[in-house]
Short mmCIF file of C-alpha atoms and ligand atoms in Angstrom, two decimals:
data_model
loop_
_atom_site.label_atom_id
_atom_site.label_comp_id
_atom_site.label_asym_id
_atom_site.label_seq_id
_atom_site.Cartn_x
_atom_site.Cartn_y
_atom_site.Cartn_z
CA MET A 1172 41.01 -31.15 34.36
CA ASP A 1173 39.21 -29.92 37.69
CA ALA A 1174 36.31 -32.33 38.45
CA THR A 1175 34.78 -29.95 41.15
CA ALA A 1176 34.68 -26.86 39.25
CA SER A 1177 30.96 -25.99 37.69
CA PRO A 1178 30.69 -25.40 34.46
CA PRO A 1179 31.08 -20.96 34.15
CA VAL A 1180 26.88 -20.24 34.36
CA ALA A 1181 26.53 -17.61 31.72
CA PRO A 1182 25.06 -13.66 33.42
CA GLU A 1183 21.80 -13.07 32.89
CA TYR A 1184 22.10 -10.53 30.60
CA ASN A 1185 24.20 -12.13 28.07
CA VAL A 1186 23.31 -15.94 27.79
CA THR A 1187 24.36 -15.97 24.46
CA GLY A 1188 27.21 -14.20 24.86
CA ILE A 1189 26.99 -11.34 22.26
CA ASP A 1190 29.31 -8.77 21.30
CA PHE A 1191 26.89 -5.79 22.76
CA ALA A 1192 29.88 -3.48 20.88
CA ASP A 1193 28.45 -4.98 17.69
CA ARG A 1194 25.79 -2.18 16.60
CA SER A 1195 25.91 -1.82 13.02
CA HIS A 1196 21.92 -3.08 13.33
CA PHE A 1197 20.52 0.42 14.54
CA ARG A 1198 19.47 2.88 12.03
CA TYR A 1199 18.50 4.91 14.44
CA THR A 1200 20.03 9.33 14.01
CA GLY A 1201 16.58 11.46 14.92
CA PRO A 1202 17.25 13.24 18.07
CA PRO A 1203 17.38 11.79 21.70
CA LEU A 1204 15.39 9.03 23.04
CA ILE A 1205 13.25 9.59 26.24
CA ASP A 1206 12.74 6.74 28.17
CA PHE A 1207 8.95 7.15 29.75
CA HIS A 1208 9.89 4.45 32.25
CA ALA A 1209 12.22 3.01 34.27
CA HIS A 1210 13.56 2.79 37.99
CA VAL A 1211 15.95 4.71 39.23
CA MET A 1212 16.07 4.90 42.50
CA GLN A 1213 18.92 5.38 44.84
CA THR A 1214 20.54 1.83 46.01
CA ARG A 1215 21.90 -0.08 49.56
CA PRO A 1216 24.24 -2.39 49.61
CA THR A 1217 21.35 -3.92 52.30
CA ASP A 1218 18.75 -4.24 48.74
CA PRO A 1219 17.34 -7.64 48.50
CA ALA A 1220 19.33 -9.77 45.46
CA ASN A 1221 15.65 -9.19 43.55
CA GLY A 1222 11.87 -7.23 43.88
CA PRO A 1223 12.22 -3.89 44.78
CA PRO A 1224 14.57 -2.90 47.82
CA PRO A 1225 12.78 -1.53 49.81
CA GLY A 1226 13.93 2.46 49.83
CA THR A 1227 15.35 2.45 53.24
CA GLY A 1228 18.55 1.94 55.57
CA PRO A 1229 22.13 2.98 55.78
CA GLY A 1230 24.68 3.42 52.83
CA ALA A 1231 21.96 4.99 50.32
CA SER A 1232 23.96 5.76 47.27
CA THR A 1233 23.16 7.44 43.53
CA ASP A 1234 26.11 5.59 42.33
CA GLN A 1235 24.11 2.85 40.08
CA ALA A 1236 21.38 5.46 39.06
CA ALA A 1237 24.49 7.82 37.29
CA LEU A 1238 26.29 3.89 35.68
CA MET A 1239 22.53 3.91 34.21
CA LEU A 1240 22.39 6.94 32.42
CA GLU A 1241 25.92 6.81 31.79
CA VAL A 1242 25.16 3.54 29.33
CA GLY A 1243 21.73 5.31 28.35
CA ARG A 1244 23.36 8.46 26.64
CA GLU A 1245 25.90 5.38 25.25
CA PHE A 1246 22.27 4.53 23.83
CA GLY A 1247 20.80 8.42 22.65
CA VAL A 1248 19.45 8.52 26.06
CA THR A 1249 19.14 11.83 27.35
CA HIS A 1250 16.26 12.33 29.57
CA THR A 1251 14.41 9.61 31.65
CA LEU A 1252 11.05 8.88 33.53
CA SER A 1253 12.19 7.47 36.77
CA MET A 1254 9.41 5.71 39.54
CA CYS A 1255 11.48 6.03 43.04
CA PHE A 1256 10.80 6.71 46.50
CA PRO A 1257 10.17 10.76 47.73
CA ASP A 1258 13.10 10.50 49.27
CA ASP A 1259 15.27 9.17 46.19
CA ILE A 1260 14.04 12.38 44.62
CA PRO A 1261 16.30 15.56 46.14
CA PRO A 1262 19.38 13.48 45.77
CA LEU A 1263 19.00 11.70 42.20
CA ARG A 1264 18.42 15.28 41.29
CA ALA A 1265 21.33 17.24 42.97
CA ARG A 1266 23.72 14.34 40.96
CA LEU A 1267 22.02 13.42 37.82
CA GLY A 1268 19.77 17.18 36.61
CA SER A 1269 17.59 17.65 34.27
CA ALA A 1270 18.17 14.03 32.61
CA LEU A 1271 15.46 12.49 35.46
CA SER A 1272 11.21 13.21 35.78
CA PHE A 1273 9.65 11.52 37.93
CA ASN A 1274 6.53 10.48 38.37
CA GLY A 1275 5.19 9.01 41.88
CA SER A 1276 3.69 5.27 42.20
CA ILE A 1277 0.31 5.88 44.54
CA GLN A 1278 -0.29 2.97 46.58
CA LYS A 1279 -1.10 2.30 50.32
CA LYS A 1280 1.83 -1.04 51.89
CA SER A 1281 -1.82 -2.46 52.86
CA ILE A 1282 -5.28 -2.99 53.20
CA SER A 1283 -5.64 -2.39 56.09
CA ASP A 1284 -3.96 1.63 55.65
CA PRO A 1285 -6.52 4.30 55.32
CA ASP A 1286 -6.62 6.41 52.27
CA GLU A 1287 -4.70 9.40 54.02
CA GLU A 1288 -1.95 7.86 53.37
CA ALA A 1289 -2.32 8.04 49.76
CA TYR A 1290 -3.43 11.37 49.73
CA ARG A 1291 0.62 12.24 52.01
CA LEU A 1292 2.37 10.63 49.24
CA LEU A 1293 0.58 12.10 46.60
CA GLU A 1294 1.47 15.53 48.64
CA ARG A 1295 4.77 14.68 48.67
CA PHE A 1296 5.15 13.90 45.31
CA LEU A 1297 3.07 17.08 43.91
CA GLU A 1298 5.54 18.99 46.62
CA LEU A 1299 8.62 17.86 44.68
CA GLY A 1300 7.23 18.11 40.98
CA VAL A 1301 6.53 14.29 40.12
CA LYS A 1302 5.07 15.01 36.12
CA VAL A 1303 3.20 12.09 36.32
CA ILE A 1304 1.60 9.70 38.84
CA LYS A 1305 1.37 5.71 37.87
CA PHE A 1306 -1.06 3.27 39.50
CA TRP A 1307 0.28 -0.35 39.81
CA ALA A 1308 -2.67 -2.80 39.83
CA ALA A 1309 -1.26 -5.78 38.49
CA PRO A 1310 -3.10 -8.98 39.65
CA ARG A 1311 -1.06 -10.02 42.28
CA GLY A 1312 -1.90 -6.21 43.79
CA ARG A 1313 -5.34 -7.41 44.39
CA GLU A 1314 -4.80 -8.72 47.75
CA ARG A 1315 -3.60 -5.37 48.91
CA GLY A 1316 -6.51 -3.52 47.16
CA LEU A 1317 -4.17 -1.96 44.58
CA PHE A 1318 -7.28 -1.83 41.91
CA VAL A 1319 -6.77 0.70 39.51
CA ASP A 1320 -10.24 1.78 40.58
CA ALA A 1321 -10.67 2.12 44.18
CA PRO A 1322 -12.03 4.82 45.09
CA TRP A 1323 -8.46 6.51 46.95
CA ARG A 1324 -7.00 6.49 43.28
CA ILE A 1325 -10.20 7.91 41.77
CA GLU A 1326 -9.70 10.31 44.76
CA ALA A 1327 -6.16 10.56 44.15
CA ALA A 1328 -6.60 10.99 40.32
CA ARG A 1329 -9.09 14.45 41.43
CA ARG A 1330 -6.20 15.61 43.44
CA ALA A 1331 -3.42 14.81 41.30
CA ARG A 1332 -5.60 16.57 38.55
CA ALA A 1333 -6.04 19.31 40.32
CA ALA A 1334 -2.87 20.02 40.99
CA GLY A 1335 -2.00 20.68 37.58
CA VAL A 1336 -0.42 16.91 36.80
CA GLY A 1337 -2.35 15.45 33.42
CA ILE A 1338 -0.89 12.31 33.05
CA ILE A 1339 -1.43 8.64 34.96
CA MET A 1340 0.24 5.70 34.06
CA VAL A 1341 -0.96 2.75 34.85
CA HIS A 1342 -0.70 -0.90 34.98
CA VAL A 1343 -2.39 -3.24 34.00
CA GLY A 1344 -2.78 -7.21 32.98
CA ASP A 1345 -0.35 -8.92 32.97
CA PRO A 1346 1.69 -11.81 30.51
CA ASP A 1347 -0.74 -13.87 29.78
CA LEU A 1348 2.16 -16.86 30.48
CA TRP A 1349 0.97 -15.56 34.30
CA PHE A 1350 -2.57 -16.34 34.12
CA GLN A 1351 -1.86 -19.51 33.29
CA GLY A 1352 0.93 -20.21 35.94
CA MET A 1353 1.12 -18.36 39.27
CA TYR A 1354 -2.59 -16.31 38.29
CA ALA A 1355 -4.04 -19.48 37.63
CA ASP A 1356 -6.62 -19.17 40.51
CA ALA A 1357 -8.99 -16.84 38.65
CA ALA A 1358 -11.19 -16.28 41.80
CA LYS A 1359 -8.73 -14.87 43.14
CA TYR A 1360 -6.69 -13.15 40.80
CA GLY A 1361 -9.43 -12.69 38.05
CA THR A 1362 -8.80 -13.30 34.51
CA LYS A 1363 -6.46 -11.37 32.36
CA SER A 1364 -9.71 -9.61 30.21
CA GLU A 1365 -11.30 -9.15 34.38
CA GLN A 1366 -8.79 -6.74 34.66
CA TYR A 1367 -9.63 -4.37 32.38
CA THR A 1368 -13.22 -3.52 33.40
CA GLY A 1369 -11.62 -0.87 36.24
CA PHE A 1370 -9.08 0.08 33.91
CA GLU A 1371 -11.65 1.54 31.24
CA ARG A 1372 -13.48 2.85 34.29
CA MET A 1373 -10.85 5.38 35.44
CA LEU A 1374 -10.33 5.99 31.13
CA GLN A 1375 -14.30 7.13 31.16
CA LEU A 1376 -13.93 8.74 34.00
CA PHE A 1377 -10.82 11.24 33.09
CA PRO A 1378 -11.14 11.45 29.64
CA ASP A 1379 -9.53 15.45 30.50
CA MET A 1380 -5.93 13.76 31.54
CA THR A 1381 -3.54 10.99 29.12
CA TRP A 1382 -3.41 7.55 30.26
CA ILE A 1383 -0.57 5.33 29.83
CA GLY A 1384 -1.01 2.01 29.91
CA ALA A 1385 2.36 0.88 30.68
CA HIS A 1386 4.55 -2.50 29.14
CA MET A 1387 1.87 -2.05 25.71
CA GLY A 1388 -1.51 -1.68 27.52
CA GLY A 1389 -0.42 -4.80 28.98
CA ASP A 1390 -1.24 -6.62 26.14
CA PRO A 1391 0.94 -7.24 23.43
CA GLU A 1392 -0.41 -10.71 22.94
CA HIS A 1393 -3.14 -9.20 21.87
CA PRO A 1394 -2.51 -6.49 19.54
CA ASP A 1395 -6.60 -6.27 18.17
CA HIS A 1396 -7.84 -5.31 21.91
CA LEU A 1397 -4.86 -2.76 21.98
CA GLN A 1398 -6.00 -0.85 19.08
CA ALA A 1399 -9.24 -1.49 19.99
CA LEU A 1400 -8.88 0.40 23.63
CA LEU A 1401 -6.99 3.05 20.44
CA GLU A 1402 -9.58 4.08 18.80
CA ARG A 1403 -11.76 3.95 21.81
CA TYR A 1404 -9.36 6.24 24.19
CA PRO A 1405 -8.27 8.93 21.87
CA TYR A 1406 -6.18 10.12 25.08
CA LEU A 1407 -4.82 6.49 26.01
CA SER A 1408 -0.49 5.96 24.84
CA PHE A 1409 1.12 2.86 25.55
CA ASP A 1410 4.53 2.27 26.53
CA THR A 1411 7.56 -0.41 25.00
CA SER A 1412 8.58 -1.19 28.59
CA ALA A 1413 9.87 -4.59 30.15
CA THR A 1414 12.32 -5.91 27.86
CA LYS A 1415 11.66 -9.19 28.28
CA TRP A 1416 8.25 -9.54 28.35
CA GLN A 1417 8.28 -7.13 24.73
CA VAL A 1418 11.29 -8.88 23.41
CA ARG A 1419 8.89 -12.26 23.99
CA GLU A 1420 5.64 -10.92 22.36
CA VAL A 1421 6.01 -8.30 20.01
CA PRO A 1422 8.20 -11.16 17.28
CA ALA A 1423 5.60 -13.44 17.76
CA HIS A 1424 3.19 -10.57 16.47
CA ARG A 1425 5.63 -9.19 14.96
CA ASP A 1426 3.66 -7.88 11.46
CA ALA A 1427 -0.01 -6.77 13.46
CA ILE A 1428 2.59 -4.71 15.97
CA ARG A 1429 3.88 -3.33 13.56
CA ALA A 1430 1.51 -2.56 11.69
CA LEU A 1431 -0.47 -1.27 14.87
CA VAL A 1432 2.37 1.23 15.86
CA CYS A 1433 2.33 3.07 12.51
CA ARG A 1434 -1.32 3.03 12.19
CA PHE A 1435 -0.72 5.41 15.57
CA PRO A 1436 2.23 6.47 15.89
CA GLU A 1437 1.51 8.95 18.25
CA ARG A 1438 0.94 7.09 20.79
CA PHE A 1439 3.43 4.43 21.26
CA LEU A 1440 6.26 5.72 23.51
CA PHE A 1441 9.97 4.06 24.22
CA GLY A 1442 10.43 2.67 28.35
CA THR A 1443 13.44 -0.23 29.33
CA ASP A 1444 11.75 -0.97 32.82
CA LEU A 1445 15.05 -0.43 33.73
CA VAL A 1446 15.36 -0.81 37.63
CA THR A 1447 18.92 0.52 39.98
CA ARG A 1448 20.10 -1.96 41.86
CA HIS A 1449 23.18 -1.94 44.25
CA ASN A 1450 25.17 -4.43 42.72
CA LEU A 1451 24.58 -4.56 39.10
CA VAL A 1452 27.25 -4.85 36.02
CA ARG A 1453 27.01 -2.21 32.90
CA ASP A 1454 26.28 -5.03 30.63
CA HIS A 1455 22.91 -5.56 32.71
CA TYR A 1456 22.44 -1.91 31.57
CA VAL A 1457 23.38 -1.99 28.40
CA SER A 1458 21.13 -5.33 27.64
CA ARG A 1459 18.13 -3.88 28.00
CA TYR A 1460 18.77 -0.64 26.42
CA TRP A 1461 20.10 -2.57 23.15
CA CYS A 1462 17.53 -5.31 23.25
CA GLN A 1463 14.40 -2.17 22.83
CA ARG A 1464 16.89 -0.47 20.57
CA THR A 1465 17.06 -3.93 18.20
CA LEU A 1466 13.59 -5.17 19.03
CA TRP A 1467 11.81 -1.55 17.27
CA GLU A 1468 14.23 0.10 14.87
CA SER A 1469 16.25 -2.74 13.10
CA ASP A 1470 15.25 -6.21 11.07
CA TRP A 1471 18.28 -7.87 13.44
CA GLU A 1472 16.99 -11.06 14.06
CA GLY A 1473 18.47 -14.61 16.74
CA PRO A 1474 18.01 -15.23 19.82
CA SER A 1475 17.10 -12.71 22.91
CA PRO A 1476 20.88 -12.76 25.03
CA ILE A 1477 18.84 -12.15 27.91
CA ALA A 1478 17.23 -15.02 30.26
CA ASP A 1479 13.91 -15.20 29.71
CA PRO A 1480 12.21 -17.47 33.31
CA ASP A 1481 8.80 -17.10 31.63
CA TYR A 1482 10.38 -19.20 28.11
CA LYS A 1483 9.65 -21.78 27.32
CA PRO A 1484 11.65 -23.51 24.37
CA GLU A 1485 10.88 -25.74 21.27
CA PRO A 1486 12.49 -28.93 21.39
CA GLY A 1487 16.00 -28.10 19.77
CA GLY A 1488 15.18 -24.73 19.45
CA SER A 1489 17.25 -21.52 20.93
CA ALA A 1490 16.57 -21.29 24.76
CA THR A 1491 15.28 -17.82 24.98
CA PRO A 1492 13.30 -16.25 22.53
CA TYR A 1493 13.59 -15.59 18.53
CA LEU A 1494 13.93 -11.82 18.76
CA ARG A 1495 13.27 -10.43 15.53
CA GLY A 1496 13.53 -6.85 14.62
CA LEU A 1497 10.12 -4.88 13.10
CA GLY A 1498 12.62 -1.73 11.47
CA LEU A 1499 9.88 0.59 11.85
CA PRO A 1500 10.44 3.34 10.38
CA ALA A 1501 12.22 6.62 10.63
CA GLU A 1502 9.42 8.86 11.00
CA VAL A 1503 7.85 6.29 13.24
CA LEU A 1504 10.60 5.81 15.21
CA ARG A 1505 10.98 9.86 16.31
CA LYS A 1506 8.08 9.64 17.51
CA VAL A 1507 7.83 6.70 19.73
CA TYR A 1508 11.60 6.94 20.32
CA HIS A 1509 11.40 11.20 20.94
CA ASP A 1510 8.19 13.44 20.27
CA ASN A 1511 6.06 11.70 22.11
CA ALA A 1512 7.62 11.60 25.19
CA ALA A 1513 9.27 14.87 24.85
CA ARG A 1514 5.26 16.81 23.71
CA LEU A 1515 3.88 14.83 27.69
CA LEU A 1516 7.03 16.17 29.72
CA GLY A 1517 7.69 19.05 28.26
CA VAL A 1518 11.35 18.19 27.52
CA PRO A 1519 13.19 20.69 25.22
CA VAL A 1520 13.26 19.91 21.94
CA THR A 1521 17.37 18.80 21.41
CA ALA A 1522 19.42 18.56 17.49
CA SER A 1523 19.47 14.76 16.09
CA MET A 1524 21.60 11.95 17.85
ZN1 ZN B 1445 8.31 -0.68 35.92
#
């Protein structure tokens, strides 16, 4: 044996060596899935290995976007709502056409940027025909002034509404575990519950819009909180995206989340949060689609195949969270996977899979 050889490192997308080709536990047979939360972008050889690509640089390619959507089709996903830079929209449309709709993220690069920057960005997205706008307001964006209810976001929501955009997606909150770690400084980041003050203010200011709380409203750890929000705001829905987070927390609150989705089947939307990156292999995309479908529709149980740096294994337990499928009823799945998103995006209803 070669003593200098290091042991093979399992890839992040399959640390348990699972056979992703085994999909015999999938139950869903309804109309094709719509991914309501993904980041299908052009990628470049100069992109950082982690973190979002900057959206500029030489060698822009739509190959990863095409690969991701090809893998998606294998899992029954025929339409994806993508967040990407405005410059990415024309080339993605040229290659992938009706498989994509677009969600424009309204941001400012720095806190000193004039509000006009955000309005110019909104104008570009509106010219490009986005169907949704997004306010990213994670705690780590506070230093950059990215509050969900910042005055320039209120104005952007007004302008989007006047231009006919009726849907706003919001990222508030982050995993509870992060508030014990990177967000422990509550004076700087706010507590987790404080994240929702601005969000509720926006919900009250714009009751005539459809609001989407990304990543299970940012609070899969507290289904009772999600239920209270759904009851208080009938025009609010949640997407199921951020696969590692949901695979860790949804099975940990399986019965409560299952009951919640079954009680409000019109208010949940399938999403992955997949991001195209320049050098990703096919199985990275496979792993997220596989886990999302396994989680919602099956009764499969076992350690998640995806590495999760936030997960603290129990002594003697598995290295990754224990994925336990919710086995949602067929009529609920049809709404979560297809009908709700088709209605919101105006995607034609297509034949069953
Ligand atoms: Zn996302």
